[in-house]
Structures are given as C-alpha cells and as structure tokens.
Coordinates of C-alpha atoms in Angstrom, one line a residue:
M1 CA 0.0 0.0 0.0
A2 CA 2.7 2.5 1.0
S3 CA 4.6 1.6 -2.2
E4 CA 1.6 2.2 -4.4
E5 CA 1.1 5.7 -2.7
S6 CA 4.8 6.5 -3.3
D7 CA 4.5 5.4 -6.9
L8 CA 1.4 7.6 -7.4
E9 CA 3.1 10.6 -5.8
M10 CA 6.2 10.1 -7.9
A11 CA 4.1 9.8 -11.0
A12 CA 2.1 13.0 -10.1
V13 CA 5.4 14.9 -9.6
A14 CA 6.7 13.6 -12.9
L15 CA 3.5 14.7 -14.7
R16 CA 3.7 18.2 -13.2
E17 CA 7.3 18.5 -14.3
A18 CA 6.5 17.3 -17.8
Q19 CA 3.6 19.8 -18.0
A20 CA 5.9 22.6 -17.0
A21 CA 8.4 21.5 -19.6
V22 CA 5.7 21.4 -22.3
H23 CA 4.5 24.9 -21.3
A24 CA 8.0 26.3 -21.5
A25 CA 8.5 24.6 -24.9
R26 CA 5.3 26.1 -26.2
Q27 CA 6.4 29.5 -25.0
G28 CA 9.7 29.1 -26.8
L29 CA 8.0 27.9 -30.0
T30 CA 5.6 30.8 -29.9
A31 CA 8.4 33.3 -29.5
A32 CA 10.4 31.8 -32.3
V33 CA 7.4 31.8 -34.6
V34 CA 6.5 35.4 -33.9
S35 CA 10.1 36.4 -34.3
A36 CA 10.4 34.6 -37.7
Y37 CA 7.1 36.1 -38.9
R38 CA 8.2 39.7 -37.8
A39 CA 11.5 39.1 -39.6
G40 CA 9.5 38.6 -42.9
E41 CA 9.6 34.8 -43.0
P42 CA 6.6 33.4 -45.0
V43 CA 4.0 31.5 -42.9
A44 CA 4.3 28.5 -45.1
R45 CA 8.1 28.3 -44.5
I46 CA 7.6 28.8 -40.7
A47 CA 5.1 26.0 -40.7
E48 CA 7.4 23.7 -42.7
C49 CA 10.3 24.4 -40.3
A50 CA 8.2 23.9 -37.2
G51 CA 6.5 20.7 -38.5
M52 CA 3.1 22.4 -38.2
S53 CA 0.3 23.3 -40.6
V54 CA -0.1 26.7 -42.0
M55 CA -3.4 27.0 -40.2
D56 CA -1.7 26.2 -36.8
I57 CA 0.9 29.0 -37.4
R58 CA -1.8 31.4 -38.5
N59 CA -3.8 30.5 -35.3
L60 CA -0.8 31.0 -33.2
L61 CA 0.0 34.4 -34.7
A62 CA -3.6 35.4 -34.3
A63 CA -3.7 34.3 -30.6
T64 CA -0.6 36.5 -30.0
G65 CA -2.0 39.5 -31.8
T66 CA 0.7 39.1 -34.5
S67 CA -1.5 38.3 -37.4
R68 CA -0.2 41.3 -39.4
R69 CA 3.4 42.3 -40.1
R70 CA 4.7 45.5 -38.6

C-alpha cells in the first residue's frame, strides 16, 4: 500500500514537471514563430520548419496578436 502511494506521488510529480516543460517549450516555440514572422519569413516556411500546418501557425499568430506584419 505504501509503495503504491509512493508510486502515485512520484508519477504525479513527474507529470507536473512534464507539464511545466511542455508549457516552456510552447512559449519558446511561440516566441520563435513570432520572431520569424516579424522578420519577414513566410507563414508556409515557418510551418514547414516547425513541423506544423499553415493553419496552426496562423492561429498561433492570431492568438498572440501578431497576425499582421509590422
């Protein structure tokens, strides 16, 4: 019983750490996409390099308020 509780607690900690890592990775990806877009990189090229669809990149840019070049 104690071993199962310990396993659950360790799994929960590992999950929280993984979620934090995913959040940080998403922030980094978002920053890189916005930076590339602002530097004039075409959305299709950003999508290709990021392994994402053009729609995903456009949605990300819209969500960050960067849907138009400045």
